Structures are given as C-alpha cells and as structure tokens.
C-alpha cells in the first residue's frame, strides 16, 4: 500500500521534480551547472517579484538559513524581539541566545497569533532593538503571524524584520519589499516541494548595510559573490538546485496568486470539514500551509490514519496527544478530498462521529464556492 504524506515537511514531491532527481549527477564546476544555477536564480527573483540579487542558497536544512540570518545581520549584544508562539519561534530564541544576541521574548500562547499592537509596545519600550524575528507560518501550531502589519512597524525604525518563511514561501504570494521583510528564510522540503537539504536566504538593501562577517560556512558575503556568477563557495546541493528549477517553474506557471488561492481554499475546506465532523480547529488565525486540529483523541486518529496509509503529523512538546497537523503544501485539491474522506472513515471507526460523507460534502462545497471546482 502506498503511504501518502500530508506532513508539514517533508511533503510529497511532484512527478516533474522526481524525474530530475532521478537523473545522473553533473559536476558543479562546469558551464552546464553554472547556466542552470543562474536560471534558478532568475526564477527565484520572479517568485519574489524582486529584481535584487541579494539572496543565497545553502546546502543545509532550513535551520541553517535561520542561523545564517542571525550570524550575518546581528552582532553580539544586539537586542532582537523574538515572537515565540511555538516550536519554531523557540528556535529563533535559542539561536539568538547561542550567538550572544540579547533576545526580548514576546511569548504568544501556542495556537494564537502575534498581536501587532503588542509588538509596537515592545518596540517602543526597547528603542535599541535591532530586529524582529518571527515565523510567517508557525508550523508547530498552524498559526499565521500578521507579518505585513509587523513589517509596517519595522519599516520606520532601525529594526530588521527577519521572517522564517519555511512553510510560507511557495504557498503565500510574498513580495518581501511590499511586506516590509528584510531577511526571508526558506527551506526545500516544505513549500518548495523538494527533498530536504537546500535552504535559501533573501535580504533587503537595508539589511545589506548591516552585513557582518561572523560566519564561515554560512557567510552571506562569500556565497553571494560566488552565486551571482553561477557558482558556490562550497559543493552545492547540485541535484536539489536542478530540481528547484522544476518546482519554481511549476509555481510560476500556476502563478503565485493562484497558488495562494488554491492553498487558501484547501485550508478553508479542510477546516470546515473538520468542524462538520465534530473536531476543533486549533489555531485562532490559521496558516493556509498547515491545519492543526484539536482532539483529545489526536494520537488515535493519527495512528489509525497511518494504518490506512495516510500520514499526518502529531503535536509537539506540550501539544503532544492534543492536536494533529495536516499539511496543504503543494497539495492537489482532489488529494485534499481524499484526506477528508479517510478522516471520516477513521472517526467512524473510532466511534467519534456517526456518519459518512458530511466532511467530503463540506469540503467540496468550499472548493465549488471558491470557483476551483
Ligand atoms: C521545518 C521548519 C523549520 C526548520 O527546518 P529544518 O529544515 O528542519 O531545519 C523552521 N521553521 C519552520 C517554520 C519550519 O516549518
């Protein structure tokens, strides 16, 4: 039986990308690689609708690019405001502490989103704050943080907005300069629809003036110089870069507005179905990349789904056993329907809902109303 992945990383890899991944490797110090890499860079600029060359790829998981953001744009003893509303907000906090920054923690209850008013208060109070670190989509809780609103607050101050977009880049239409983002971090195995091992960091002109030279492997300066010429300082994740050409092309062919709309509808449809089936959405303002669902039986639901070949994610830390999480990243709307159908079967088996078809009906209605079907 084929196991289907609905986990918020890694996500299933589209057929077109898999084809490229199955090819023999090429050498990276060649014209062929250079040409492809420069093409990937052009596609990436189109994805963000920015002309700037200020971005670099690293052979690392997403956390590598997060560490790079800390190391290249902040110095020891500098104050940063960390929006900590989950496992990944916590990671910013750990990274900032590890590298000698002075994080001010804005603790957001898990499942809730940051309040821009609170951010404003904290920035007013700490006038020497040099950055705000957040997740656009907090994957551990399924919450969306109001990034544009917070971007507005950073724009008028000497504060860089550092946005972890690891489950947002490739789902939301993000134009960093319009959102007020100064440093944007992405990762391959989430919304970019690739296997793990490639991360990306984009930065604004304002951030460029703050570039430091503290990192060795994760040096933005060193990489940028090479990457603008179609090369990399160290051995790149060759296959992933070649595959990224395919996934970026797919996103651009659909158009980011439509990509975002597809995810928005699938998210809305899934959450509506979940409610109809007697379960409770967990996040107050849900990210459209991942839906978290509250249930005291979360682990039983997750395990039975897995037995039937559908893998969703559980809760982490304090949310273990309390929620399960469904990824919508790169999902085809009809696969989302299958997931809801399987959830119905499982809920019936567990005696949690007496009926069949109600969730599927709710799901398909949302997609019809949204004009997708
Ligand atoms: C997955 C994830 C990360 C970490 O990525 P790794 O690739 O596991 O290092 C960071 N932030 C968010 C929001 C994520 O979803």
XYZ file of C-alpha atoms and ligand atoms in Angstrom:
388
model
C 0.000 0.000 0.000
C 1.260 3.431 -0.925
C 1.729 5.732 2.029
C 0.530 9.247 1.364
C 2.256 12.155 3.093
C 0.269 15.053 4.499
C 3.007 16.090 6.915
C 4.280 19.665 7.149
C 7.680 18.630 5.948
C 8.793 16.656 4.177
C 5.993 16.945 1.652
C 5.321 14.734 -1.348
C 7.476 15.554 -4.354
C 5.734 16.289 -7.652
C 6.336 13.862 -10.505
C 8.041 16.506 -12.621
C 10.550 17.200 -9.863
C 11.129 13.491 -9.225
C 12.170 12.980 -12.828
C 15.003 15.463 -12.469
C 16.013 13.964 -9.135
C 16.384 10.583 -10.790
C 18.991 11.777 -13.271
C 22.736 11.215 -13.075
C 24.596 13.926 -11.183
C 26.566 16.576 -13.076
C 29.738 18.271 -11.886
C 29.248 21.684 -10.350
C 32.373 23.379 -11.670
C 31.022 23.331 -15.204
C 29.308 25.657 -17.649
C 26.258 23.386 -17.547
C 25.770 23.786 -13.812
C 26.508 27.482 -13.956
C 23.865 28.015 -16.635
C 21.245 26.071 -14.681
C 22.067 27.784 -11.410
C 21.768 31.234 -12.973
C 18.405 30.180 -14.421
C 17.276 29.069 -10.964
C 18.315 32.457 -9.605
C 16.226 34.205 -12.271
C 13.212 32.039 -11.393
C 13.673 32.789 -7.718
C 13.648 36.522 -8.451
C 10.382 36.021 -10.304
C 8.919 34.060 -7.397
C 9.512 37.007 -5.064
C 8.809 39.625 -7.754
C 12.059 41.336 -6.797
C 14.953 42.404 -9.053
C 17.530 42.227 -6.312
C 20.381 39.716 -6.485
C 20.570 39.704 -2.688
C 19.908 36.047 -1.958
C 21.931 32.908 -1.422
C 21.272 29.184 -1.292
C 22.917 26.904 1.255
C 23.293 23.126 1.316
C 21.511 22.769 4.656
C 18.125 22.221 6.183
C 16.032 25.284 6.980
C 17.610 25.843 10.384
C 20.938 26.527 8.648
C 19.494 29.556 6.898
C 17.945 30.683 10.203
C 21.365 30.517 11.830
C 22.825 32.380 8.876
C 20.272 35.172 9.340
C 21.355 35.598 12.968
C 25.068 35.462 12.208
C 25.161 37.710 9.173
C 22.879 40.522 10.247
C 23.282 40.841 14.014
C 26.227 41.368 16.324
C 26.877 40.215 19.856
C 24.873 42.052 22.464
C 22.345 43.386 19.963
C 18.741 43.321 21.048
C 16.165 41.468 18.969
C 12.489 40.916 19.597
C 11.576 37.250 19.197
C 7.983 36.312 18.567
C 7.752 32.952 20.243
C 4.479 31.234 19.520
C 5.641 27.660 19.036
C 8.468 25.253 18.401
C 9.984 27.369 15.644
C 9.645 30.683 17.455
C 11.504 28.948 20.244
C 14.229 28.050 17.753
C 14.809 31.752 16.994
C 15.180 32.290 20.703
C 17.744 29.501 21.056
C 19.719 30.682 18.051
C 19.743 34.294 19.226
C 20.955 33.271 22.679
C 23.525 30.878 21.270
C 25.183 33.622 19.229
C 25.228 36.181 22.020
C 22.326 38.386 20.956
C 20.025 39.767 23.595
C 16.595 38.436 22.756
C 13.492 40.037 24.174
C 10.846 37.355 24.181
C 7.284 38.047 23.188
C 5.631 34.834 24.255
C 2.498 34.049 22.301
C 0.247 31.301 23.580
C 0.538 28.255 21.303
C -2.233 28.372 18.731
C -2.553 32.152 18.909
C -1.015 34.709 16.564
C 1.162 37.684 17.450
C -0.670 40.934 18.133
C 0.874 43.862 16.192
C -0.211 46.252 18.972
C 1.865 44.278 21.439
C 4.812 44.288 19.040
C 4.518 48.063 18.739
C 4.504 48.458 22.520
C 7.578 46.302 22.873
C 9.440 48.145 20.106
C 8.573 51.493 21.706
C 9.772 50.226 25.046
C 13.025 48.827 23.650
C 14.140 51.633 21.353
C 17.547 49.971 20.878
C 16.009 46.812 19.423
C 17.672 45.947 16.106
C 15.441 43.220 14.745
C 12.182 41.298 14.962
C 12.328 37.551 14.392
C 9.172 35.646 13.530
C 7.608 32.786 11.579
C 5.138 33.748 8.882
C 3.582 30.336 9.377
C 4.308 28.703 12.758
C 4.276 25.090 11.624
C 4.075 23.593 15.111
C 0.709 25.190 15.904
C -0.632 26.031 12.437
C -0.841 29.739 13.297
C -0.203 32.631 10.920
C 1.577 35.692 12.307
C 0.413 39.014 10.788
C 3.689 39.664 9.021
C 2.674 42.638 6.859
C 1.340 44.533 9.863
C 4.527 43.859 11.801
C 6.537 44.807 8.710
C 4.881 48.236 8.792
C 6.137 48.730 12.337
C 9.717 47.798 11.437
C 9.876 49.970 8.340
C 10.011 53.294 10.243
C 12.523 52.034 12.749
C 16.085 50.748 12.607
C 14.598 47.295 13.011
C 15.117 44.474 10.544
C 12.193 42.125 10.097
C 13.532 38.581 9.819
C 10.852 36.217 8.583
C 11.108 32.442 8.680
C 9.055 31.535 5.608
C 9.941 27.858 5.599
C 6.284 26.819 5.384
C 5.176 30.044 3.668
C 7.465 30.575 0.693
C 5.806 28.644 -2.119
C 2.331 28.946 -0.570
C 1.731 32.655 0.031
C 2.483 35.257 -2.596
C 5.270 37.011 -0.721
C 6.840 40.182 -2.118
C 9.367 40.989 0.617
C 9.706 44.708 -0.114
C 5.919 45.117 -0.017
C 5.597 43.137 3.173
C 8.408 45.062 4.876
C 10.561 41.956 5.200
C 14.339 42.458 5.428
C 15.530 38.891 5.725
C 13.496 35.980 4.393
C 14.379 32.353 5.000
C 13.062 29.337 3.054
C 13.672 25.586 3.056
C 13.388 22.930 0.380
C 11.357 20.119 1.973
C 8.345 22.226 2.836
C 6.602 24.607 0.498
C 9.315 24.368 -2.175
C 8.329 20.735 -2.814
C 11.786 19.158 -2.808
C 13.636 16.694 -0.586
C 15.392 18.265 2.421
C 18.882 19.709 2.079
C 18.573 23.135 0.465
C 17.834 26.437 2.162
C 17.643 29.986 0.901
C 18.117 33.422 2.430
C 16.947 36.662 0.762
C 17.770 40.117 2.167
C 16.832 43.747 1.580
C 19.121 46.697 0.805
C 18.600 47.909 4.325
C 19.809 44.561 5.628
C 22.757 44.662 3.222
C 24.176 47.654 5.089
C 24.271 45.565 8.245
C 26.069 42.577 6.733
C 28.632 41.120 9.114
C 31.466 38.696 8.650
C 30.912 36.361 11.577
C 30.003 33.176 9.746
C 32.277 30.789 7.897
C 30.160 28.168 6.122
C 27.028 30.305 6.333
C 28.697 33.513 5.162
C 26.279 35.514 3.037
C 29.015 37.760 1.636
C 31.222 34.896 0.498
C 28.318 32.975 -1.030
C 26.726 35.930 -2.733
C 29.900 36.845 -4.569
C 30.159 33.312 -5.970
C 26.467 32.708 -6.544
C 25.992 35.804 -8.641
C 28.466 34.174 -11.046
C 26.565 30.884 -11.010
C 28.958 29.192 -8.608
C 29.007 28.420 -4.899
C 31.726 28.704 -2.269
C 31.419 25.017 -1.326
C 29.910 21.980 -3.012
C 26.278 22.864 -3.651
C 23.283 20.540 -3.315
C 23.548 20.016 -7.081
C 20.545 17.757 -7.585
C 18.324 19.898 -5.398
C 19.262 23.058 -7.273
C 18.455 21.374 -10.579
C 15.184 20.103 -9.128
C 14.355 23.553 -7.780
C 14.268 24.749 -11.367
C 11.292 22.436 -11.866
C 9.411 23.281 -8.679
C 9.877 27.014 -9.175
C 8.729 26.690 -12.781
C 5.636 24.822 -11.618
C 4.782 27.541 -9.106
C 5.357 30.291 -11.644
C 3.346 28.551 -14.353
C 0.386 28.376 -11.998
C 1.102 31.911 -10.772
C 1.628 32.735 -7.104
C -1.753 34.390 -6.788
C -3.441 31.181 -7.875
C -1.095 29.063 -5.813
C -2.060 31.067 -2.733
C -5.739 30.863 -3.617
C -5.525 27.072 -4.001
C -3.937 26.698 -0.570
C -6.430 29.142 0.966
C -9.360 27.135 -0.361
C -7.964 23.746 0.616
C -7.224 25.060 4.090
C -10.689 26.557 4.464
C -12.362 23.431 3.074
C -10.382 21.107 5.339
C -11.121 23.164 8.444
C -14.787 23.411 7.581
C -14.933 19.631 7.109
C -13.130 19.128 10.403
C -15.765 21.193 12.195
C -18.613 19.376 10.498
C -17.029 16.144 11.715
C -17.129 17.388 15.285
C -13.452 18.282 15.708
C -11.988 21.665 16.563
C -9.505 23.724 14.547
C -6.647 24.591 16.903
C -5.123 27.785 15.525
C -7.029 31.006 16.006
C -5.773 32.538 12.755
C -4.743 29.509 10.728
C -1.843 29.453 8.322
C -3.009 28.201 4.929
C 0.005 25.861 4.752
C -0.947 23.601 7.609
C -4.125 22.931 9.561
C -3.880 21.894 13.181
C -6.809 20.068 14.657
C -7.578 19.729 18.328
C -8.810 16.447 19.723
C -8.148 14.537 22.948
C -8.024 11.514 20.627
C -5.474 13.120 18.298
C -2.980 10.273 18.597
C -5.600 7.574 17.985
C -6.782 9.437 14.906
C -3.236 9.893 13.646
C -2.354 6.225 14.206
C -5.429 4.857 12.501
C -4.957 7.191 9.539
C -1.422 5.871 9.276
C -2.659 2.295 9.378
C -4.759 3.131 6.332
C -1.756 4.677 4.600
C -2.248 8.376 5.306
C 0.445 10.116 7.315
C -0.339 13.342 9.154
C 1.795 14.893 11.903
C 1.128 14.893 15.622
C 1.573 17.692 18.116
C 4.977 18.585 19.544
C 6.043 19.167 23.152
C 3.042 20.427 25.147
C 0.709 19.690 22.257
C 1.659 16.008 22.049
C -1.515 13.957 22.024
C -3.681 17.055 21.788
C -3.534 18.019 18.140
C -2.725 16.546 14.756
C -1.498 18.573 11.803
C -2.384 18.300 8.134
C -0.153 19.896 5.519
C -1.666 21.539 2.454
C 1.687 22.396 0.920
C 1.731 21.513 -2.752
C -1.469 19.513 -2.308
C -3.770 18.813 -5.216
C -7.372 19.710 -4.239
C -8.603 16.184 -5.029
C -5.984 14.685 -2.719
C -7.257 17.006 -0.001
C -10.699 15.496 -0.585
C -9.272 12.004 -0.179
C -7.728 13.003 3.132
C -11.046 14.312 4.441
C -12.729 11.098 3.278
C -10.166 8.962 5.105
C -10.580 11.105 8.211
C -14.293 10.332 8.125
C -13.620 6.605 7.926
C -11.246 6.837 10.869
C -13.592 8.934 13.009
C -16.372 6.458 12.374
C -14.137 3.518 13.268
C -13.137 5.239 16.499
C -16.756 5.981 17.311
C -16.100 9.718 17.266
C -18.537 10.600 14.503
C -21.562 8.756 13.287
C -21.934 9.413 9.599
C -20.120 9.308 6.300
C -19.900 11.870 3.546
C -20.625 15.021 5.546
C -16.997 16.132 5.595
C -16.491 15.393 1.928
C -19.633 17.388 1.157
C -18.438 20.376 3.192
C -15.005 20.219 1.588
C -16.300 20.079 -1.966
C -18.762 22.901 -1.314
C -15.959 25.239 -0.284
C -13.970 24.412 -3.408
C -17.051 24.927 -5.559
C -17.914 28.248 -3.899
C -14.294 29.285 -4.361
C -14.560 28.624 -8.082
C -11.909 25.930 -8.126
C -14.386 23.178 -8.997
C 10.574 22.914 9.268
C 10.713 24.278 9.783
C 11.938 24.808 10.197
C 13.185 24.009 10.327
O 13.585 23.411 9.248
P 14.623 22.194 9.190
O 14.647 22.021 7.730
O 14.057 21.065 9.940
O 15.910 22.692 9.740
C 11.992 26.112 10.607
N 10.896 26.875 10.630
C 9.691 26.415 10.243
C 8.523 27.330 10.310
C 9.571 25.104 9.806
O 8.367 24.648 9.441
